[in-house]
MMTF fields as JSON, N, C-alpha, C and O atoms, coordinates in Angstrom:
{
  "mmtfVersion": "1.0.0",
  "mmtfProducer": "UNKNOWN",
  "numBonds": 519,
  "numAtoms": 520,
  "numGroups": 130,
  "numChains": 1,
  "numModels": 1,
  "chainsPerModel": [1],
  "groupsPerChain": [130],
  "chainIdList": ["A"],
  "bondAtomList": [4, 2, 8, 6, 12, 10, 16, 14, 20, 18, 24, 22, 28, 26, 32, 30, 36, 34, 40, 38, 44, 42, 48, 46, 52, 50, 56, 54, 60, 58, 64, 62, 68, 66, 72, 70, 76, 74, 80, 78, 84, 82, 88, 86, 92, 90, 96, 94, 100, 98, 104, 102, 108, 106, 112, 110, 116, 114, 120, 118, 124, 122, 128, 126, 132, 130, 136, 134, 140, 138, 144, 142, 148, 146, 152, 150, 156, 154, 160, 158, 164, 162, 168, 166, 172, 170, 176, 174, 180, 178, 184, 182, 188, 186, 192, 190, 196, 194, 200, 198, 204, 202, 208, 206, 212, 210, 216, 214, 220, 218, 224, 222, 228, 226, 232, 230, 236, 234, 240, 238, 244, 242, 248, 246, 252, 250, 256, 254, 260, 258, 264, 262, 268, 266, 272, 270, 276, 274, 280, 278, 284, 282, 288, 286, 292, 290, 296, 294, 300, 298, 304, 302, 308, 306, 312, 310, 316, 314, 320, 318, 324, 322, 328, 326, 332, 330, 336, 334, 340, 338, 344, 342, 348, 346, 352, 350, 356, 354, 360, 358, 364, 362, 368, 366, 372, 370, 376, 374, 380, 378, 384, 382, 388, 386, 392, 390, 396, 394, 400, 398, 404, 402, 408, 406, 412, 410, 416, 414, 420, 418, 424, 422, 428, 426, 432, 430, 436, 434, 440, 438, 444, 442, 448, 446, 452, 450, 456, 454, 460, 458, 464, 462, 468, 466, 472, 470, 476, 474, 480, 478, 484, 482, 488, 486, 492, 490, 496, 494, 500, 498, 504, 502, 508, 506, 512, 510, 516, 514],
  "bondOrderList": [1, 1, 1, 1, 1, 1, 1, 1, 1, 1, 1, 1, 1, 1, 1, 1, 1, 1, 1, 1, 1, 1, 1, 1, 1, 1, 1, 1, 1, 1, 1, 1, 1, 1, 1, 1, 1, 1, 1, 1, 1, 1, 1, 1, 1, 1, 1, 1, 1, 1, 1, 1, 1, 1, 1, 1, 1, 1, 1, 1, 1, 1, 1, 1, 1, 1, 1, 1, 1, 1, 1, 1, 1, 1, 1, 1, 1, 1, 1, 1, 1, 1, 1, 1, 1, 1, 1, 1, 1, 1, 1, 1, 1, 1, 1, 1, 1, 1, 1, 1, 1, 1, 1, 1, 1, 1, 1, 1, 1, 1, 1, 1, 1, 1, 1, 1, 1, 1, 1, 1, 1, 1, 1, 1, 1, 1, 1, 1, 1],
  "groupList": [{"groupName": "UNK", "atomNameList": ["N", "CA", "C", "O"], "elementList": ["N", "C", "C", "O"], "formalChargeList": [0, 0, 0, 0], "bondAtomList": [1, 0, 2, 1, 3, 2], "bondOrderList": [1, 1, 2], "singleLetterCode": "X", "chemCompType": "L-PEPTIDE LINKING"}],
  "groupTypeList": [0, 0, 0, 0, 0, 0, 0, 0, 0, 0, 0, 0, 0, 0, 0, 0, 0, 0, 0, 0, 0, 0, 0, 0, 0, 0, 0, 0, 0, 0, 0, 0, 0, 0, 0, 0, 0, 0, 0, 0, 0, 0, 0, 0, 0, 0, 0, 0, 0, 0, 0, 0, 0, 0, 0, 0, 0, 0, 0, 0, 0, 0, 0, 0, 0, 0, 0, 0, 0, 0, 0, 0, 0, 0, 0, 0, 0, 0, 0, 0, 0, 0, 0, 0, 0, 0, 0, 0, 0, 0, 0, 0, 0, 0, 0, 0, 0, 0, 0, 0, 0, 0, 0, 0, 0, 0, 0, 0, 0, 0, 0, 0, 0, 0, 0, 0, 0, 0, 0, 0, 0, 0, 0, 0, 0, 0, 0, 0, 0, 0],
  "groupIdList": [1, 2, 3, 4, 5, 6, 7, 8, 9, 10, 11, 12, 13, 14, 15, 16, 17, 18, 19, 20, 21, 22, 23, 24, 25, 26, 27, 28, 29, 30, 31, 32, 33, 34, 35, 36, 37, 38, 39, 40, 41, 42, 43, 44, 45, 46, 47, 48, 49, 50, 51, 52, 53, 54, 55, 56, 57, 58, 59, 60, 61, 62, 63, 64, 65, 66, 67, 68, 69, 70, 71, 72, 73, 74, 75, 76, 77, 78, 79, 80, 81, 82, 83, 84, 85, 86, 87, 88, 89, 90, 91, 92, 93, 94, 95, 96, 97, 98, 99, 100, 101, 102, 103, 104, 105, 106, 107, 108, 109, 110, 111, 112, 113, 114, 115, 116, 117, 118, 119, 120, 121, 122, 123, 124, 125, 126, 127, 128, 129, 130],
  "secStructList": [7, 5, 7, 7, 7, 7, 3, 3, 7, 1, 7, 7, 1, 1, 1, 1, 6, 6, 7, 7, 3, 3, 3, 3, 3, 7, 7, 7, 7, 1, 7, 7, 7, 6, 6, 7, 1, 1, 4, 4, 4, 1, 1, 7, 7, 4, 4, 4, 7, 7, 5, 2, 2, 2, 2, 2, 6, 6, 1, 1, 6, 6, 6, 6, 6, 7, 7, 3, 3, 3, 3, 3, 1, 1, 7, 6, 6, 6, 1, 2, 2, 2, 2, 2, 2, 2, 2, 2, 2, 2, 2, 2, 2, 6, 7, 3, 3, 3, 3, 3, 3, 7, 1, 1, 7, 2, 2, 2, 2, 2, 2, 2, 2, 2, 6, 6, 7, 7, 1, 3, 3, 3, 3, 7, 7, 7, 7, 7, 7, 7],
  "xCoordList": [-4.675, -3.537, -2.753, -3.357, -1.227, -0.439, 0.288, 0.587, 0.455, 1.321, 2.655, 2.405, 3.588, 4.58, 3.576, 3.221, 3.354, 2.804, 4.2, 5.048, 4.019, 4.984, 4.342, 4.657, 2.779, 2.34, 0.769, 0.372, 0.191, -1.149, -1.395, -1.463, -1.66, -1.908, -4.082, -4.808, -4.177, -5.647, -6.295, -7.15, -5.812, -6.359, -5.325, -4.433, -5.233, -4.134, -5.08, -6.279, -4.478, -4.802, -4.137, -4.41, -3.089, -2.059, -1.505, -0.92, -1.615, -1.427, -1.846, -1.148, -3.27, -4.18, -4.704, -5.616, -4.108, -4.835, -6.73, -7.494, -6.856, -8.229, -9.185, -10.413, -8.426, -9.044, -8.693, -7.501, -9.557, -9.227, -9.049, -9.92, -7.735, -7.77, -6.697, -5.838, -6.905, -5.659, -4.816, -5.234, -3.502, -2.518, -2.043, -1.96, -1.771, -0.953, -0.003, 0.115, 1.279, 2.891, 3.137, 3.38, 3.224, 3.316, 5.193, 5.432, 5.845, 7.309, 7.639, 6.936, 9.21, 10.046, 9.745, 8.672, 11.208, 11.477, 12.626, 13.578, 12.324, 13.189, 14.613, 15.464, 14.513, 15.258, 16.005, 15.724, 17.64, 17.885, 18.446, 19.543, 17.682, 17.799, 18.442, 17.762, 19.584, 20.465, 19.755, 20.009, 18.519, 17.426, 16.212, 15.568, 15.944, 14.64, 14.133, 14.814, 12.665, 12.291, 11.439, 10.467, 11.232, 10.947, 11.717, 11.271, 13.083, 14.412, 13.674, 13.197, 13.571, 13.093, 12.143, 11.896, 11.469, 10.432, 11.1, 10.442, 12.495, 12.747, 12.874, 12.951, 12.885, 13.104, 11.734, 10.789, 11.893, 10.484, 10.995, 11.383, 10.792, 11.176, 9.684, 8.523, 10.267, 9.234, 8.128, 6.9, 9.274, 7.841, 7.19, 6.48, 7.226, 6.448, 5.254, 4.243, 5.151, 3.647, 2.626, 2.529, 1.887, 0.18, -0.48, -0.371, -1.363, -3.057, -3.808, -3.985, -4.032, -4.502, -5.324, -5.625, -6.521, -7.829, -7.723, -8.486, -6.724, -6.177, -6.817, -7.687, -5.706, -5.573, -7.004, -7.562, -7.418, -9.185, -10.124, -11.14, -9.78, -10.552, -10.15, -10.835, -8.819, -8.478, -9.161, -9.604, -9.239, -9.454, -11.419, -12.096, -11.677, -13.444, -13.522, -14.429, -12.898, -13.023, -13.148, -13.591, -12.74, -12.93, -13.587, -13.739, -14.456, -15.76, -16.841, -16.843, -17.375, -18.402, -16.876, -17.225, -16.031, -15.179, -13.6, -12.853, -13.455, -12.537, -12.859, -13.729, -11.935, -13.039, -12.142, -12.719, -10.539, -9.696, -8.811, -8.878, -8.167, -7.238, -5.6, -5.412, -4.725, -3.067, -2.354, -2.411, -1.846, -1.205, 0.564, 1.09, 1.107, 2.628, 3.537, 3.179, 4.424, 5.606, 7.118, 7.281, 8.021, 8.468, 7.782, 7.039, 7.907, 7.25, 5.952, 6.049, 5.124, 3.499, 3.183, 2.201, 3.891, 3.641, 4.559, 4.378, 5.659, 5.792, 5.08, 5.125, 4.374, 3.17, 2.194, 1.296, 1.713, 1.033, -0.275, -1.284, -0.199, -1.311, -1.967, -3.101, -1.145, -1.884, -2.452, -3.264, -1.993, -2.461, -3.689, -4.47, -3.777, -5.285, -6.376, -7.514, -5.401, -6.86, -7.216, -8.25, -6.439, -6.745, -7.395, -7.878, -7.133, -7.759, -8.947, -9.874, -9.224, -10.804, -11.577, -12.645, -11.091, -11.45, -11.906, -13.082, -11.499, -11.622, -12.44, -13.319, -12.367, -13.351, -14.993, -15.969, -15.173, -16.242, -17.163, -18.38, -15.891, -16.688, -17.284, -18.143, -16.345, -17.358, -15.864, -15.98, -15.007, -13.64, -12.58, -12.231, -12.084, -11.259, -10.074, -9.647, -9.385, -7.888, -6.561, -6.473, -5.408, -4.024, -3.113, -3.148, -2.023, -0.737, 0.498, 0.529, 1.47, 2.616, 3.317, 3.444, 3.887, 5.181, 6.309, 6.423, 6.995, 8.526, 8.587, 9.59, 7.771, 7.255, 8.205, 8.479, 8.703, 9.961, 8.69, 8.983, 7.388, 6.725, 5.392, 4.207, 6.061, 4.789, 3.401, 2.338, 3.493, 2.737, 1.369, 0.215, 2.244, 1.263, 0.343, -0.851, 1.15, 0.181, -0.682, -1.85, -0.12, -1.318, -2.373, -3.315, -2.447, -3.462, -4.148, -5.361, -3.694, -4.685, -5.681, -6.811, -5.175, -5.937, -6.775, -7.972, -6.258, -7.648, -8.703, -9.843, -8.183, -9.325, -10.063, -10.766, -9.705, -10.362, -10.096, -10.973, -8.853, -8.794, -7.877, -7.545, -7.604, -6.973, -7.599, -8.0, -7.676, -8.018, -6.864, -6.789, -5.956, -4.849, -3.592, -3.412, -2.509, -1.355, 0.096, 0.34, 0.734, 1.768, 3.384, 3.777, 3.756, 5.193, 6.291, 6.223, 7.258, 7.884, 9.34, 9.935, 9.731, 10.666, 11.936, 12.073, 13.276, 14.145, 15.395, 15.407, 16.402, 17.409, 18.957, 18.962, 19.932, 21.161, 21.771, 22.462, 21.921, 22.396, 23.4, 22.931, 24.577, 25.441, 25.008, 25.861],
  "yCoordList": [15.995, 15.197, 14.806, 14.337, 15.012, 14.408, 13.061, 12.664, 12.513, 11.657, 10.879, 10.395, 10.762, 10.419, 8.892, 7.949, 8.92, 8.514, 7.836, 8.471, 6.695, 6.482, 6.744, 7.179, 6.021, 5.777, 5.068, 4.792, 4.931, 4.291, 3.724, 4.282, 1.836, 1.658, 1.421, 0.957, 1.9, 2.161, 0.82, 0.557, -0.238, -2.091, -2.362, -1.68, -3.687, -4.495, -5.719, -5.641, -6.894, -8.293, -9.13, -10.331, -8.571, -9.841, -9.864, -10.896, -8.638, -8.439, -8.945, -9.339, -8.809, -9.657, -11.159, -11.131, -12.304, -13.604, -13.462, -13.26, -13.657, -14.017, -12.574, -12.611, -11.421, -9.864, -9.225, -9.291, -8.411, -6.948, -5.706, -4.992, -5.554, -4.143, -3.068, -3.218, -1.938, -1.103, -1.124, -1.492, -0.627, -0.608, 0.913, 1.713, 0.878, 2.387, 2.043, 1.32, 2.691, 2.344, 3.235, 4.301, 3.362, 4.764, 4.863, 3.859, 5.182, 5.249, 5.549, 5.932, 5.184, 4.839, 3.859, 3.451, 3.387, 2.127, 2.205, 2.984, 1.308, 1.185, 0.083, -0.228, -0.246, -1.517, -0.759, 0.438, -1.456, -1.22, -1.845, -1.572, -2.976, -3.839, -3.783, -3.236, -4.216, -4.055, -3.913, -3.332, -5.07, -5.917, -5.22, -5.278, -4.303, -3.491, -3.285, -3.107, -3.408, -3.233, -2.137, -2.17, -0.636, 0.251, 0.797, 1.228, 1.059, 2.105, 3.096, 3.64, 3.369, 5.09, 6.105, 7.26, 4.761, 5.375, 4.934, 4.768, 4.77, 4.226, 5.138, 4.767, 6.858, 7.65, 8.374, 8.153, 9.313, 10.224, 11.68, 12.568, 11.497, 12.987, 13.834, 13.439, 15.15, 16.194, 15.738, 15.666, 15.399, 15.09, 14.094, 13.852, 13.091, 11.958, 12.59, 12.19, 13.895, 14.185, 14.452, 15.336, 13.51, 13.922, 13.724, 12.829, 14.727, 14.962, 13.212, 12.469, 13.095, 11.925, 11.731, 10.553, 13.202, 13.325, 12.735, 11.944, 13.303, 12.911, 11.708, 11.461, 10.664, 9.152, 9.028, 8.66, 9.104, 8.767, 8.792, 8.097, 9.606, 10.086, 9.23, 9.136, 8.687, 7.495, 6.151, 5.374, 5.921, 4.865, 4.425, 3.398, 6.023, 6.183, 5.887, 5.164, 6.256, 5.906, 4.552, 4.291, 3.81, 2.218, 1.774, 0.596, 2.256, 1.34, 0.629, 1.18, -0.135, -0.633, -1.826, -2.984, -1.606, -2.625, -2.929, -3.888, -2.199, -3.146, -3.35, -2.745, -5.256, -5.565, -5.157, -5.26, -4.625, -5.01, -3.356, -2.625, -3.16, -2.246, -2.701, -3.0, -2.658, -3.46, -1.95, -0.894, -2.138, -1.453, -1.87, -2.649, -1.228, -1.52, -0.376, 0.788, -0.643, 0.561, -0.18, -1.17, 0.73, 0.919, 0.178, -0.729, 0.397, 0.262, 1.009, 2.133, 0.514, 1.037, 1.137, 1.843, 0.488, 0.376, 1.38, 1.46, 2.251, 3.23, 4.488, 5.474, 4.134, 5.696, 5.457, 5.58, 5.092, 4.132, 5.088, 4.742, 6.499, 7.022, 7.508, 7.966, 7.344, 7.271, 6.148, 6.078, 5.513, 3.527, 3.257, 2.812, 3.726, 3.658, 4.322, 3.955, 5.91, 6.717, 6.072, 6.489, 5.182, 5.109, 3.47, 2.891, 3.121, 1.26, 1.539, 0.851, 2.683, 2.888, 3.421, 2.962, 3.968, 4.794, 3.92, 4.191, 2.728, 1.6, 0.818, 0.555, 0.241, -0.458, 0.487, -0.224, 1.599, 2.486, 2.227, 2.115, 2.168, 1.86, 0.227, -0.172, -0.43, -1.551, -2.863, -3.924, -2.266, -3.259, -3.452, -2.768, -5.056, -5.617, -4.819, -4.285, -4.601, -4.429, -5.41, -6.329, -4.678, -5.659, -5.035, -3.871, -5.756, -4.725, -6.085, -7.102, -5.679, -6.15, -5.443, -4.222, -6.236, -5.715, -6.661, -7.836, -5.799, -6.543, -6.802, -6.573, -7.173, -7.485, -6.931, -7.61, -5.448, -5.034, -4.275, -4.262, -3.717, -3.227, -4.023, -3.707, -5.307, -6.302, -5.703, -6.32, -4.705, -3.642, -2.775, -2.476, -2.55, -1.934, -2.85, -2.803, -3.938, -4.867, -5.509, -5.775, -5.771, -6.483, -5.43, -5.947, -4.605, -3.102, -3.286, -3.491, -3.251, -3.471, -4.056, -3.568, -5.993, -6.563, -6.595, -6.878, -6.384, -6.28, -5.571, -6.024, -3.958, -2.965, -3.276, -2.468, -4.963, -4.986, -4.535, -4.811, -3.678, -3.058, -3.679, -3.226, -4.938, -5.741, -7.163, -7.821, -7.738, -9.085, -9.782, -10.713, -9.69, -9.858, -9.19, -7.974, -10.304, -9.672, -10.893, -12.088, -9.796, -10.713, -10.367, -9.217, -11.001, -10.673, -10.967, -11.899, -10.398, -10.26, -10.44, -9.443, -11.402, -12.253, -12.13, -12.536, -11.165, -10.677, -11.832, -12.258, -12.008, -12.252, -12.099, -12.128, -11.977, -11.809, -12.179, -13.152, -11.89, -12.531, -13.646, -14.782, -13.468, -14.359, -15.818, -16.68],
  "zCoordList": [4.555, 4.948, 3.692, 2.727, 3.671, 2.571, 3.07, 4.197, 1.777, 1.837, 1.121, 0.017, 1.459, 0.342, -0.488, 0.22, -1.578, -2.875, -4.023, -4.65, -3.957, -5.636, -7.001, -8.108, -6.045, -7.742, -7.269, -6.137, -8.385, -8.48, -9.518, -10.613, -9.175, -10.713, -10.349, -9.47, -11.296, -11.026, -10.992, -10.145, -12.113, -12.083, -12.189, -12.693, -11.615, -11.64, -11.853, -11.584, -12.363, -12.544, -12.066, -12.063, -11.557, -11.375, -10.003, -9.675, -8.915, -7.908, -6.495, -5.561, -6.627, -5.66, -6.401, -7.228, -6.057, -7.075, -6.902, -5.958, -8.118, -8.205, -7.866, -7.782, -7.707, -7.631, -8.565, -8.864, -9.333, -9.5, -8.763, -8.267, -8.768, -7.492, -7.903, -8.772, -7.106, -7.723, -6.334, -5.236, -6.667, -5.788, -5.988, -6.92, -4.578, -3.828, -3.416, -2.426, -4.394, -3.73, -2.843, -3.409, -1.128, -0.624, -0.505, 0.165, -0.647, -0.719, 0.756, 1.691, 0.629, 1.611, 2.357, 2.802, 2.485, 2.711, 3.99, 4.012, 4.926, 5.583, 5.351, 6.184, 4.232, 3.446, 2.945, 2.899, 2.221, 0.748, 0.044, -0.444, -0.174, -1.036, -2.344, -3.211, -2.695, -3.848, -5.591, -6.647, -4.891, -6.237, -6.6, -7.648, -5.157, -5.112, -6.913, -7.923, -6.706, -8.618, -8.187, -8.941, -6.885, -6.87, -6.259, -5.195, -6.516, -5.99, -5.896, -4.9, -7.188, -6.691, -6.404, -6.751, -5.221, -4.363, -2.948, -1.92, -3.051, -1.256, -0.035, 1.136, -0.672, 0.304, 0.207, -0.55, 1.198, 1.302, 1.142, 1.9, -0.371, -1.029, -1.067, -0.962, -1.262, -1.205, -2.468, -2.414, -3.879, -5.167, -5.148, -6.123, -3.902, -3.772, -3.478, -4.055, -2.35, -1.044, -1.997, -2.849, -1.681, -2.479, -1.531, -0.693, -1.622, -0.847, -0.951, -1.916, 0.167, 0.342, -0.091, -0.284, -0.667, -1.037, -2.748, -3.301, -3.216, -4.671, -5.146, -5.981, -3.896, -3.844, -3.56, -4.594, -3.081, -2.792, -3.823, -3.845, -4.692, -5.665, -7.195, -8.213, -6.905, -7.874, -7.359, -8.205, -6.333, -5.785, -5.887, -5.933, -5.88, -5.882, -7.498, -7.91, -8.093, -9.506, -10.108, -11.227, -9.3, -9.649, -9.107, -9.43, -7.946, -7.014, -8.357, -9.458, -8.196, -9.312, -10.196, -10.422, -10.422, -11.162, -10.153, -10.349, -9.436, -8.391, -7.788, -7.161, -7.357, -6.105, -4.743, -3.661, -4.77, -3.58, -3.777, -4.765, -2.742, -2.647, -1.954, -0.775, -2.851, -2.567, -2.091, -2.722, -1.112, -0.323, -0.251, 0.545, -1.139, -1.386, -1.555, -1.371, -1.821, -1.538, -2.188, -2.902, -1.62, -0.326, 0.596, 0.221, 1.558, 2.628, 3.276, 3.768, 3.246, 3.442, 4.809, 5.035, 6.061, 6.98, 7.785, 9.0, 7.104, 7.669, 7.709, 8.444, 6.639, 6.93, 7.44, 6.606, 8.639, 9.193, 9.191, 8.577, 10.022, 9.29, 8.12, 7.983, 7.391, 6.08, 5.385, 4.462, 5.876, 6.055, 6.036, 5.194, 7.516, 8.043, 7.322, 7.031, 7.015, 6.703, 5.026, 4.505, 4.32, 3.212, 2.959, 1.986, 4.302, 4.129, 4.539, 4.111, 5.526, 6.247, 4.317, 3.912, 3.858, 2.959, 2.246, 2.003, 1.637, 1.5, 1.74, 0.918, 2.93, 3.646, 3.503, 3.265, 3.608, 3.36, 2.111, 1.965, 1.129, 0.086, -0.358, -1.144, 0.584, 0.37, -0.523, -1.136, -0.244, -1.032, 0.089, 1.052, -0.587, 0.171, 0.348, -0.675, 1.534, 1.491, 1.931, 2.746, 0.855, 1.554, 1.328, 0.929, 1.562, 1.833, 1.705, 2.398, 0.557, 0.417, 1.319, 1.232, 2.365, 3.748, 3.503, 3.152, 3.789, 4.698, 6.059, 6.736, 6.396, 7.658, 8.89, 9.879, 8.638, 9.829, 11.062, 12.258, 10.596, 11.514, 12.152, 12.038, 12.952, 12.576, 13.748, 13.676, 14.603, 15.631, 14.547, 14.856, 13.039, 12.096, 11.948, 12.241, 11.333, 10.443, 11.296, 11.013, 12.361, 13.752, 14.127, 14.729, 14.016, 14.527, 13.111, 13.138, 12.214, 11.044, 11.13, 11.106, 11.321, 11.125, 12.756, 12.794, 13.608, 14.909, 14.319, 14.222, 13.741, 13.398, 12.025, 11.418, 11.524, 10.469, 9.335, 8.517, 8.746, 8.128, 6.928, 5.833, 7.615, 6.478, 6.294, 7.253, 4.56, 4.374, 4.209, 5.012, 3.491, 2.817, 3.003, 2.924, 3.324, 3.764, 3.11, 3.284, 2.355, 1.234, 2.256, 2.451, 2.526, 2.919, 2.227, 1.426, 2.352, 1.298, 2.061, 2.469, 2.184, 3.141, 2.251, 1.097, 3.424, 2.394, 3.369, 4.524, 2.066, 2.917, 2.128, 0.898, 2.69, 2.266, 1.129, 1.431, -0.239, -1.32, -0.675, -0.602, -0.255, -0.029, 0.746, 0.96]
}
């Protein structure tokens, strides 16, 4: 399975309070925010698609020293199956997951957390410069 991918930061410190975790920016965005500080991951271009297996294999790389997995973008909740298959992936190994949203797909983020698949959820509450 592929997926549009921005980026991976393998640790983060400052993302999840009080965790070490890495974050998966999955791109595109249903926004377009003038201010955005990841423009150019807002569409779902062809050089974003990475093998989901890739991402797994970054993510397996930090079991033993991360404790969480941040789920951000763009928007993360439009790739909804890739969401899942990468928070289960997650959850498997035994680490927390979350997900920075713009809260436009709130059907994702509620299916998450029924199936458990989320601890942590940051919203990111946009509104009109003017």
């Amino acid at each position: 399975m592929e997926a549009y991918i921005g980026g991976v930061i393998p640790v983060s410190t400052v993302d999840w309070p009080g965790m070490l975790c890495s974050v998966v920016f999955l791109a595109g965005c249903d926004f377009r925010c003038p201010y955005c500080q990841n423009a150019g991951i807002i569409g779902f271009e062809s050089k974003h698609l990475q093998r989901l297996s890739d991402i797994k294999k970054k993510l397996s790389d930090g079991r033993g020293f991360v404790d969480a997995v941040l789920f951000s973008g763009g928007e993360a909740s439009l790739q909804r199956q890739a969401l899942n298959n990468l928070a289960c992936f997650a959850k498997q190994m035994g680490m927390k997951t979350g997900i920075e949203t713009n809260g436009s797909r709130p059907f994702v983020i509620k299916s998450l957390i029924e199936d458990r698949l989320l601890d942590f959820v940051a919203l990111d509450v946009k509104a009109p410069l003017e």
